[in-house]
Coordinates of C-alpha atoms in Angstrom, one line a residue:
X1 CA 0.0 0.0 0.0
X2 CA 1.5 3.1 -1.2
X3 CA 0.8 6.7 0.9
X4 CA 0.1 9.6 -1.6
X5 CA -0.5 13.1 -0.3
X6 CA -1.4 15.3 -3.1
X7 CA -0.2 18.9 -3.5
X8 CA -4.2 20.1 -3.0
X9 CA -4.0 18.2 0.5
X10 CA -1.0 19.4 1.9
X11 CA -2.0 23.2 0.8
X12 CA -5.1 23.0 2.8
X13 CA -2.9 22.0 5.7
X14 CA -0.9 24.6 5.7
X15 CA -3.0 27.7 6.0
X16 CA -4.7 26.5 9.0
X17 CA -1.5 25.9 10.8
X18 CA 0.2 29.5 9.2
X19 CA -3.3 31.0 10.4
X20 CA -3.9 32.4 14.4
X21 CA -6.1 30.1 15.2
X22 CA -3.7 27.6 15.4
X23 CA -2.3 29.5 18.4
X24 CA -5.7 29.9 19.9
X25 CA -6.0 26.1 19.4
X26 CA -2.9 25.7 21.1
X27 CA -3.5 27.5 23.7
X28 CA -7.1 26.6 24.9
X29 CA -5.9 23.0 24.5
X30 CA -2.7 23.5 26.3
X31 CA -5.3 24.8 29.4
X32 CA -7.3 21.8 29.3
X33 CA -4.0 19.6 29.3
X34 CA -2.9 21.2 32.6
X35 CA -5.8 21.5 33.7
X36 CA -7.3 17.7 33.7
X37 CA -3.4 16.8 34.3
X38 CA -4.0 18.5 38.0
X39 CA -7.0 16.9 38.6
X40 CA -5.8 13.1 38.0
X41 CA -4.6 10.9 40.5
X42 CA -3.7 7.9 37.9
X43 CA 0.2 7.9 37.7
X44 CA 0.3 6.4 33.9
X45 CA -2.6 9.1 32.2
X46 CA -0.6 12.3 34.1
X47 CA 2.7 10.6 32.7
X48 CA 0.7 10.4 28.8
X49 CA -0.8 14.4 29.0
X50 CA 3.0 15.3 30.6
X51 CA 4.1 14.3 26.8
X52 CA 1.3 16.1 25.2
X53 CA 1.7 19.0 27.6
X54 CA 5.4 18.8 26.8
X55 CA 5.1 19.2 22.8
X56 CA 2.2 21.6 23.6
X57 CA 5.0 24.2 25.5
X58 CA 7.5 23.6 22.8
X59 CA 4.8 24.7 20.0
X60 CA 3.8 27.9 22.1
X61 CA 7.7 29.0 22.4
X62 CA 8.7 28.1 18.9
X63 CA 5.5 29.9 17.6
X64 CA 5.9 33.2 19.4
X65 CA 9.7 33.1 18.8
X66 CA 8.1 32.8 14.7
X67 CA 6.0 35.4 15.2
X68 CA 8.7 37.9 16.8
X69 CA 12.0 37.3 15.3
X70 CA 10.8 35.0 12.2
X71 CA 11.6 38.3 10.0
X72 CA 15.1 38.5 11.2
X73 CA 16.1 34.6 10.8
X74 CA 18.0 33.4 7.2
X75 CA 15.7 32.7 4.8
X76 CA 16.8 28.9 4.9
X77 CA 16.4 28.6 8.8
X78 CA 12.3 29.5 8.4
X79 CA 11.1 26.6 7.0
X80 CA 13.1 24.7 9.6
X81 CA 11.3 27.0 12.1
X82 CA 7.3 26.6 10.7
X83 CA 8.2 23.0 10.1
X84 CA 9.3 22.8 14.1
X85 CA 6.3 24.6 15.1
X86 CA 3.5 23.0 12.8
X87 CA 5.1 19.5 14.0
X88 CA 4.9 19.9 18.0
X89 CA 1.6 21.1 17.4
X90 CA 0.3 18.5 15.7
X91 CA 2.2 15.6 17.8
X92 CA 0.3 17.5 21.0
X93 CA -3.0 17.6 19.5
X94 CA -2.4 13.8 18.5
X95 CA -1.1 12.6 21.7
X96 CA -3.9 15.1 24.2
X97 CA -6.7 13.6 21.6
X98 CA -6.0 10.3 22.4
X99 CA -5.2 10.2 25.8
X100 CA -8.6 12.2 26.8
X101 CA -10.4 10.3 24.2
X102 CA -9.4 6.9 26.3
X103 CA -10.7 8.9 29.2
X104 CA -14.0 9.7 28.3
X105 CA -14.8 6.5 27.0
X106 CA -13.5 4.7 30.5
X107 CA -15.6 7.4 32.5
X108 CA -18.2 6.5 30.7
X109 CA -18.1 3.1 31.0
X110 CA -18.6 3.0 27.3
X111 CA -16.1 0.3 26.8
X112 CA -12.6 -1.0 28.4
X113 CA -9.4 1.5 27.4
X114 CA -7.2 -0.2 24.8
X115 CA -4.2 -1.6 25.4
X116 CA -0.9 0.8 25.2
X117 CA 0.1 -1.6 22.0
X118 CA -2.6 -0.7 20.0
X119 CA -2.6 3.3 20.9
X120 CA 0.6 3.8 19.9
X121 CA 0.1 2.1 16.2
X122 CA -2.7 4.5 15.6
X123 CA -0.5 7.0 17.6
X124 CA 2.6 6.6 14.9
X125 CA -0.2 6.5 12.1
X126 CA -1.3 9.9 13.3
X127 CA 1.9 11.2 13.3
X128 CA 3.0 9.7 10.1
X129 CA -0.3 11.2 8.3
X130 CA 0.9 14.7 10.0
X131 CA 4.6 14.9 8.8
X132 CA 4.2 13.8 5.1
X133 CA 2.0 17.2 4.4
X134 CA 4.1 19.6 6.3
X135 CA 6.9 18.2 4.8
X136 CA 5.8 18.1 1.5
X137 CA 4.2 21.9 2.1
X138 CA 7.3 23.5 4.0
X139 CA 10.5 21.7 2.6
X140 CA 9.3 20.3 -0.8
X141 CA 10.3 16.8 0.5
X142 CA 8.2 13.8 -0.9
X143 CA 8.2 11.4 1.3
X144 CA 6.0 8.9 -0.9
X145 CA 8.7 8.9 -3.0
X146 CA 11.4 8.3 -0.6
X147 CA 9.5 4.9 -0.1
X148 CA 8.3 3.5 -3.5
X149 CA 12.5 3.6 -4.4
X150 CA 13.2 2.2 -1.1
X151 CA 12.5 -1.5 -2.0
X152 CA 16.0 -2.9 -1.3
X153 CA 16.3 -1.2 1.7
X154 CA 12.8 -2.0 2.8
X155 CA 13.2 -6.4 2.2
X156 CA 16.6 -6.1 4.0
X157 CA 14.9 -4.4 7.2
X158 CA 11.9 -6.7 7.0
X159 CA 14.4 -9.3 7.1
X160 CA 17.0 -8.6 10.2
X161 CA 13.4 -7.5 11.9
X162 CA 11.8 -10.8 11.1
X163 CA 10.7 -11.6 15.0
X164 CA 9.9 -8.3 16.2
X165 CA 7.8 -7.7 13.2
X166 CA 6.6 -10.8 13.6
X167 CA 5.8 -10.3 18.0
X168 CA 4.4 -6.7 16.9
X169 CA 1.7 -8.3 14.5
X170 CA 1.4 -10.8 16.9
X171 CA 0.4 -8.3 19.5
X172 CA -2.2 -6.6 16.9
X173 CA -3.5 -9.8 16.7
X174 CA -3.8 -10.4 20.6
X175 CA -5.4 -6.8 20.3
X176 CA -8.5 -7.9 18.2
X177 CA -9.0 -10.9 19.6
X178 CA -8.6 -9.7 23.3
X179 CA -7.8 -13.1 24.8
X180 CA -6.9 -11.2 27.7
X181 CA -6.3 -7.9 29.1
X182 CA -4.2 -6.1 31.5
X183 CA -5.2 -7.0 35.4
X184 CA -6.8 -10.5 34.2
X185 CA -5.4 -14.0 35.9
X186 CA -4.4 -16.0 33.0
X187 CA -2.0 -18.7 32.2
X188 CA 0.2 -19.1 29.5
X189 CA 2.9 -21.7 28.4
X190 CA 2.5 -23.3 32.0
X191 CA 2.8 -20.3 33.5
X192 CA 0.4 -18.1 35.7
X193 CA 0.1 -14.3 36.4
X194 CA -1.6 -11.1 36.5
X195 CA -1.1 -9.4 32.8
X196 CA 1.1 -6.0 33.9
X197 CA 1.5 -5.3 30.2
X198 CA 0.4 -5.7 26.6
X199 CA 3.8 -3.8 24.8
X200 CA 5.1 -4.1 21.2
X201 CA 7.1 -6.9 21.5
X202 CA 6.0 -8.8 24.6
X203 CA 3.1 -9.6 27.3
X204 CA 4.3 -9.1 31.1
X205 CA 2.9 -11.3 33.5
X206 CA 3.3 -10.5 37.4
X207 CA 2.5 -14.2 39.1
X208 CA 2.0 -14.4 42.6
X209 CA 5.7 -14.5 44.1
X210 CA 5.6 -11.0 42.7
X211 CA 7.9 -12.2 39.6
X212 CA 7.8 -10.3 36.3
X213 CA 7.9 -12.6 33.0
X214 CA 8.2 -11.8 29.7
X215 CA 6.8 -13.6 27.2
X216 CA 7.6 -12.8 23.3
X217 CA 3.6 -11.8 21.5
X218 CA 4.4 -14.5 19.4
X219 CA 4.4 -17.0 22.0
X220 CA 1.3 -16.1 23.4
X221 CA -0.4 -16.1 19.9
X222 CA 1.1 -19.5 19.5
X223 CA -0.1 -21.2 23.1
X224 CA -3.6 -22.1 24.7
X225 CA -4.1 -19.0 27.2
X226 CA -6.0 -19.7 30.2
X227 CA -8.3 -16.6 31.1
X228 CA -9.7 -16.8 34.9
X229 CA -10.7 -12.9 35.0
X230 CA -13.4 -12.6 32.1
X231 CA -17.1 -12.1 32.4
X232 CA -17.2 -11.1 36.0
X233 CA -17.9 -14.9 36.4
X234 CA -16.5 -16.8 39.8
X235 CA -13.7 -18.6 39.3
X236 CA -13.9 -22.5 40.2
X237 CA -10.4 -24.1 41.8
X238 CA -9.6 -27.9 42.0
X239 CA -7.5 -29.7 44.5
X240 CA -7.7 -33.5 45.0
X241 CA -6.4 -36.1 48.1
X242 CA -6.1 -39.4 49.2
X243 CA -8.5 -40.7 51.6
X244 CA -8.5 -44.4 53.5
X245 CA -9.9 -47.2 52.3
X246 CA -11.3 -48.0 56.2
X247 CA -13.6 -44.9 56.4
X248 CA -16.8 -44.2 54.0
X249 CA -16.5 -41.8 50.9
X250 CA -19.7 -40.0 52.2
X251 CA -18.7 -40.0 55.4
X252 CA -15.2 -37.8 53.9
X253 CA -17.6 -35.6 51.6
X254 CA -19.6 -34.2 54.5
X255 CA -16.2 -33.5 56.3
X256 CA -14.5 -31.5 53.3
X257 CA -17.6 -29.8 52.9
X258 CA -18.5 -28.5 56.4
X259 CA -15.1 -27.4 56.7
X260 CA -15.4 -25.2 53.3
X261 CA -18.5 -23.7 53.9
X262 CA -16.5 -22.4 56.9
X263 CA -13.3 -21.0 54.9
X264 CA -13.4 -17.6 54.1
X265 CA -13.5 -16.4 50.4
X266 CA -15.2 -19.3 49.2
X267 CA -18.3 -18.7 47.5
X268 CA -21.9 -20.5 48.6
X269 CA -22.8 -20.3 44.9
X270 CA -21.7 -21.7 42.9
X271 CA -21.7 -24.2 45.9
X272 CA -18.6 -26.6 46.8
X273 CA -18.6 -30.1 46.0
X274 CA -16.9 -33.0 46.3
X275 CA -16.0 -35.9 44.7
X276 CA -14.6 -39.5 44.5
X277 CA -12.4 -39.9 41.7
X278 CA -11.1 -43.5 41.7
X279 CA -9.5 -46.3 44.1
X280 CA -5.6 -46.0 43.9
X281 CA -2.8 -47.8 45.4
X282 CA -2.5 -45.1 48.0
X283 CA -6.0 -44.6 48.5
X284 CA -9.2 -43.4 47.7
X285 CA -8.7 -40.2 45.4
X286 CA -10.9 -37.1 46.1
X287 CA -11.5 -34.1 43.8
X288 CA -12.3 -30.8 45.3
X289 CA -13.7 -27.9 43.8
X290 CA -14.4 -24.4 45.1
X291 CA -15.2 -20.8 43.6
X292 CA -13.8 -17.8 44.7
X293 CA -14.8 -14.2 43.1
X294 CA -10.5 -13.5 42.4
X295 CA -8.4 -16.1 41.1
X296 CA -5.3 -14.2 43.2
X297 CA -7.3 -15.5 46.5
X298 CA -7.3 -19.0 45.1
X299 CA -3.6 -20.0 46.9
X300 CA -4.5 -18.0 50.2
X301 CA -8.2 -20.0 49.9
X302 CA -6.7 -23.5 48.9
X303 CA -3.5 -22.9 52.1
X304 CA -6.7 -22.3 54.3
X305 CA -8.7 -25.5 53.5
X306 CA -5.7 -27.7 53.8
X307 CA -5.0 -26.3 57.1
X308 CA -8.6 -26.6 58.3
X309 CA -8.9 -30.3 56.8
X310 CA -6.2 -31.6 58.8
X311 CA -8.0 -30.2 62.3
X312 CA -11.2 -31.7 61.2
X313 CA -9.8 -35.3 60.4
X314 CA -7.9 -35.5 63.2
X315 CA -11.0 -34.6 65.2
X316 CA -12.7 -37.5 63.1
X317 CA -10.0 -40.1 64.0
X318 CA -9.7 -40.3 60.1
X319 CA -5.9 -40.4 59.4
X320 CA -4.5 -39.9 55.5
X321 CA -2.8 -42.4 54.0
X322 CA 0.8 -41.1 54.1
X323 CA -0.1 -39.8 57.9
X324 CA -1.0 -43.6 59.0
X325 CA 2.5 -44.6 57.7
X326 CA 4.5 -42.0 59.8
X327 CA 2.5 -43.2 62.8
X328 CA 3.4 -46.9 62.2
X329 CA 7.0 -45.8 61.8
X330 CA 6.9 -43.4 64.9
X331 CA 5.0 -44.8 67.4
X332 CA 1.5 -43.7 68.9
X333 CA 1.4 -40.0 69.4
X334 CA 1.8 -39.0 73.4
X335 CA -0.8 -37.8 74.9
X336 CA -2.1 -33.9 75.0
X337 CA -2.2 -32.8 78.6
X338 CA -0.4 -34.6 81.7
X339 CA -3.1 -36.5 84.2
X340 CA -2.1 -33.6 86.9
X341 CA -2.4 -31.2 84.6
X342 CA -6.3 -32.5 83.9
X343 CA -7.2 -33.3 87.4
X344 CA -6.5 -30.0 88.4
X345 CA -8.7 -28.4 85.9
X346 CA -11.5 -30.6 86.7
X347 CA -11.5 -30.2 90.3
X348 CA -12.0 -26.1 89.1
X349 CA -14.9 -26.6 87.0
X350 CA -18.1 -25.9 89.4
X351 CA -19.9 -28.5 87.9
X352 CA -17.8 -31.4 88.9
X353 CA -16.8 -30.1 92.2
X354 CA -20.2 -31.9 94.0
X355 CA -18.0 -35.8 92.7
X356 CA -15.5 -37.5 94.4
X357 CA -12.0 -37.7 93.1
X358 CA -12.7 -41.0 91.5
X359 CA -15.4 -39.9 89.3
X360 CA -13.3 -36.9 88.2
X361 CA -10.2 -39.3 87.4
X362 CA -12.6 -41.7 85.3
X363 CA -13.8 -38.7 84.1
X364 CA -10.7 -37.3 82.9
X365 CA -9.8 -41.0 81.8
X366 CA -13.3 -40.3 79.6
X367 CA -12.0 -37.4 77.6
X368 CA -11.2 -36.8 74.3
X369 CA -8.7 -34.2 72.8
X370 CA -10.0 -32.0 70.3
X371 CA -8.1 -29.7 67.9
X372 CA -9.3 -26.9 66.3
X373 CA -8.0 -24.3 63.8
X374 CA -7.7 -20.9 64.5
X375 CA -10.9 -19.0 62.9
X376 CA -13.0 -22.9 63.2
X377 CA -16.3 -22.3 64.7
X378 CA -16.4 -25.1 67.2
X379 CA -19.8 -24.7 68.2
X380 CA -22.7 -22.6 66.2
X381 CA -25.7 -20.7 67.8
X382 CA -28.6 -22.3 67.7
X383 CA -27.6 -26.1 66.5
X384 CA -28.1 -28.7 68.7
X385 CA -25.7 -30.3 71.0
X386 CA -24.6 -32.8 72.9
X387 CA -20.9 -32.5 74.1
X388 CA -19.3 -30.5 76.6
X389 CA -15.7 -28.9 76.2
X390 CA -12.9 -27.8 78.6
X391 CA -10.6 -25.3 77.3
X392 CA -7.2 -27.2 77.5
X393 CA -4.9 -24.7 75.4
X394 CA -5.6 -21.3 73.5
X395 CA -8.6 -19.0 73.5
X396 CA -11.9 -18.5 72.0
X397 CA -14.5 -15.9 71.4
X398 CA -18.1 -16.7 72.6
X399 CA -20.5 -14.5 70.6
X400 CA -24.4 -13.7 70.2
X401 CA -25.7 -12.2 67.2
X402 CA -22.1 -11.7 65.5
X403 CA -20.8 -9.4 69.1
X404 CA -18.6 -11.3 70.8
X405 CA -19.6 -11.4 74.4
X406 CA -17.0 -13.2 76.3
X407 CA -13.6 -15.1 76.0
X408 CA -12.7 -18.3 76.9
X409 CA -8.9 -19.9 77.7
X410 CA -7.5 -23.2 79.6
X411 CA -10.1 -24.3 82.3
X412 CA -13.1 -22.4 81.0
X413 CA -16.0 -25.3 79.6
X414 CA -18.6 -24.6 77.3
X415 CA -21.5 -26.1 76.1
X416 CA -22.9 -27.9 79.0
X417 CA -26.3 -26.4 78.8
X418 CA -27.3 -27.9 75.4
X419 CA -25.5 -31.4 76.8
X420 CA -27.4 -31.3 79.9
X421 CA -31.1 -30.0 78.8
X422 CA -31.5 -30.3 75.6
X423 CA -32.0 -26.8 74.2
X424 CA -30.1 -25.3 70.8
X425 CA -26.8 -23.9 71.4
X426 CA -27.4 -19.9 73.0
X427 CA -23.7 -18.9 71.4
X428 CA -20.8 -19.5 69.0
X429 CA -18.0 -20.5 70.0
X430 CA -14.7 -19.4 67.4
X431 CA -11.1 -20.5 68.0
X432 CA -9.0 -17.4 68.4
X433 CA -6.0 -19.1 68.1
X434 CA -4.7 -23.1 67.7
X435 CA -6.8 -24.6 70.6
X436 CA -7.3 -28.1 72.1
X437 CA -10.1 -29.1 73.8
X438 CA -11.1 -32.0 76.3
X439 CA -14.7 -33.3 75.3
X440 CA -17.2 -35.3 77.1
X441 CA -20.3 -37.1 75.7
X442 CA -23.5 -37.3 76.6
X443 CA -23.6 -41.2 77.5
X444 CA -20.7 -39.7 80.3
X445 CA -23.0 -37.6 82.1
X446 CA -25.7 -40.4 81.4
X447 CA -23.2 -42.9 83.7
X448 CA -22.8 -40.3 86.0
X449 CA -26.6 -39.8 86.4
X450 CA -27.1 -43.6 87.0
X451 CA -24.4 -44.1 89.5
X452 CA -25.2 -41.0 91.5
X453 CA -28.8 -39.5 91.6
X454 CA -28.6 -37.0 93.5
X455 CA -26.4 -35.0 91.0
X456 CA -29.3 -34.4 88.8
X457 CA -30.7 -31.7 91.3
X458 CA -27.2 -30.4 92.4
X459 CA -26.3 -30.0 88.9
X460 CA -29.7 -28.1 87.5
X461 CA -29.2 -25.5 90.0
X462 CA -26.0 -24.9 89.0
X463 CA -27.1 -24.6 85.6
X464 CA -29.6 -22.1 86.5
X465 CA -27.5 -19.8 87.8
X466 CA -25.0 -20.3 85.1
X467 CA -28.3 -19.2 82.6
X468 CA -28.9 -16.2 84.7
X469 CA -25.1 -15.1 83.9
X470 CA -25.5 -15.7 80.2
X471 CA -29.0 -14.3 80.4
X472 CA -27.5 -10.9 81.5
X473 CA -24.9 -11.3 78.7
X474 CA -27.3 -11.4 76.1
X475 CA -29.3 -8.9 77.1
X476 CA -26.7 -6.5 77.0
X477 CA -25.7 -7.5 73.7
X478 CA -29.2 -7.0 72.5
X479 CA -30.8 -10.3 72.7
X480 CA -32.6 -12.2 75.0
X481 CA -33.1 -16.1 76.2
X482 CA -36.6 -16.5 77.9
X483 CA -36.2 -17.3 81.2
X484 CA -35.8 -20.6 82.6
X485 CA -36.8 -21.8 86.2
X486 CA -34.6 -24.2 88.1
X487 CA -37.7 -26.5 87.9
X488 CA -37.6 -26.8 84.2
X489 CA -33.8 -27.1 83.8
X490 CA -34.2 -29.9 86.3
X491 CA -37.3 -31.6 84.6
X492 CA -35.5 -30.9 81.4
X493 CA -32.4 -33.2 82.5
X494 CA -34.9 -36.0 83.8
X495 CA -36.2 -35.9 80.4
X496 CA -32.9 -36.4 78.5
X497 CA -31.5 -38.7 80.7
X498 CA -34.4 -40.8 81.3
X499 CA -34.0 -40.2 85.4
X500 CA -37.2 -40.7 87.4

């Protein structure tokens, strides 16, 4: 394709520039440029207007300098001069036209700006289109010319520039088929990041150790990208793991997903799910899939679930595969807390201070160590329950309505009144930090009953006076139990535990 610019053309150019309003152009646009230049706060569209406003300046000064002393300049520096002028004014009308023109349409949420790659090809065009007439007008240079008898010189170019040409027309190609855009997740050639940049020559991915990789456009136009940002649609991770043969797939589903529907970040819809892949040597394989709204909290989300996984299995008594063959090779683990160390929070808790030290050692003999995860709700307001917990090791937040109401560390306990009577949990309870807990079971207190009945009534006035506290706590938190008589908790117990 050959560029002509006829004589006519280039002589309708040139008395609009030679004229003054021109200069009035110039100036009113060189306002504007400092004007919306102020008023931005984003870095890269102040850095575009500076080189606008830059060329802008330059026109001004070279066009009153014309004006003022053109008369007194050689004959052959004038040309040089207008040809100076008429150029920085046309490269700063160019370059402010473009760079407010991608501002509007973004303001306006007309469309998404386009990347820098494809600005600065119309850019050059632009400027191309500019210099051939005031050339041509000014100097009497043809540059049409210059290229049609530049063959030669033009194949030996193409050819020591074969790959850039060949990553720039690869990046105009990326351009109109937008497979991805700067600030989208994607993966390319095997590897993932956040686009940074769309340039002439290359895409710059960011990936999450905060690594910068350059990838030729002709790369990217070659491989399969991977786009997890488009549409405003969530994003769905896998992760898969061995589970034992001994324990029931279902019975591993539920887990996994009672622990993600606590994991923050991951979405209830799309819900979770999970799934049993096959039967392996090592095990019985499980596939895992979860949406999150950002592909960048997908590691953060997936580091989460593993962590929270591995408290809720060992809870469950449900050992991994490669776990069960370290314990065979090590040993049994020791136990959590020392026997003193147990009896002496038992003999603290009110409710077991009415037994006699051999019930609280078959007691203690009778509990079960519980981990939890830091952020795990170990108990949820009103679920049912029927265990009891004594806070062995870290803290916890008891709250009512989403306020947190109290806190809880070693040789606090929890959860006795829904045990004991039968009523839906009045609180959460949420792991501050790593805590272990000592549970007891209902069929416990259900021994206990049947060996000594005269607890029941020792123990349902406690527990009325331990509702009164809690009472007063919700209520200044802005809820409220009804209120419960000693009578009922009592006759509530009988109930539940069958006494007569």
């Amino acid at each position: 394709m050959t560029l002509r610019v006829t004589g006519e053309q280039a002589r309708g150019v040139l008395p609009f520039l030679q004229s003054h309003l021109s200069l009035i152009m110039g100036v009113l646009l060189t306002l504007l440029v400092v004007g919306v230049r102020a008023a931005s706060s984003d870095a890269q569209f102040r850095k575009e207007l500076g080189g606008a406003l830059g060329f802008l300046m330059t026109f001004l000064a070279l066009r009153v300098v014309d004006s003022q002393f053109g008369e007194l300049l050689h004959s052959k520096l004038l040309p040089l001069l207008h040809v100076a002028w008429m150029l920085t004014f046309a490269f700063g009308s160019i370059r402010a036209a473009m760079s407010l023109g991608v501002l509007t349409l973004t303001r306006l949420g007309i469309r998404t700006p386009p990347q820098k790659i494809l600005r600065d090809v119309v850019e050059i065009s632009l400027y191309i289109i500019a210099v051939v007439p005031i050339l041509r007008a000014e100097l009497a240079i043809d540059l049409t010319s210059l290229l049609a008898t530049s063959a030669i010189v033009s194949v030996v170019l193409g050819l020591a520039m074969q790959d850039t040409l060949g990553n720039l027309f690869a990046g105009l190609s990326l351009q109109l088929e937008r497979p991805y855009q700067v600030g989208d997740w994607v993966t390319i050639k095997e590897i993932t990041g956040r686009v940074v940049q769309v340039a002439w020559r290359a895409t710059r991915l960011e990936t999450s150790r905060k690594e910068i990789i350059t990838l030729p456009n002709n790369v990217c136009s070659k491989e399969a990208v991977k786009n997890y940002s488009r549409g405003g649609q969530p994003v769905g991770v896998d992760l898969s793991f061995h589970g034992p043969y001994d324990r029931a797939p279902n019975e591993v589903k539920e887990a996994v997903l009672e622990v993600l529907e606590q994991v923050p970040l991951v979405l209830s819809v799309p819900p979770p799910m999970c799934r049993t892949l096959g039967f392996e040597e090592l095990g019985i394989r499980y596939q895992v899939r979860y949406y999150v709204e950002d592909y960048s909290q997908a590691d953060g989300v997936s580091a989460e679930f593993y962590t929270r996984i591995w408290y809720r299995f060992r809870r469950e008594g449900l050992e991994l595969p490669a776990q069960r063959k370290l314990n065979m090779a090590m040993g049994a683990p020791g136990a959590e807390f020392s026997a003193e160390l147990v009896a002496d929070m038992l003999r603290r808790v009110d409710l077991f201070k009415v037994l006699q030290e051999e019930e609280r050692t078959r007691l203690r003999q009778e509990m079960v160590p519980r981990r939890f995860a830091r952020g795990e709700r170990v108990i949820e307001q009103g679920e049912k329950g029927n265990t009891f917990y004594l806070v062995g090791r870290g803290e916890l937040s008891v709250r009512t309505g989403g306020m947190e109401v109290s806190r809880l560390s070693r040789g606090n306990y929890f959860g006795e009144m829904s045990l004991l009577t039968g009523e839906p949990r009045t609180a959460t309870v949420v792991a501050l930090t790593d805590v272990v807990l000592l549970e007891l079971g209902r069929p416990a207190f259900a021994r206990l009953f049947e060996e000594h009945p005269e607890l029941a009534p020792k123990l349902s006035g406690m527990l009325a006076h331990r509702r009164m506290q809690l009472d007063a706590a919700m209520t200044a938190s802005g809820e409220r139990l009804p209120i419960t008589e000693e009578v009922d908790i009592l006759g509530r117990l009988k109930n539940i535990f069958r006494l007569s």
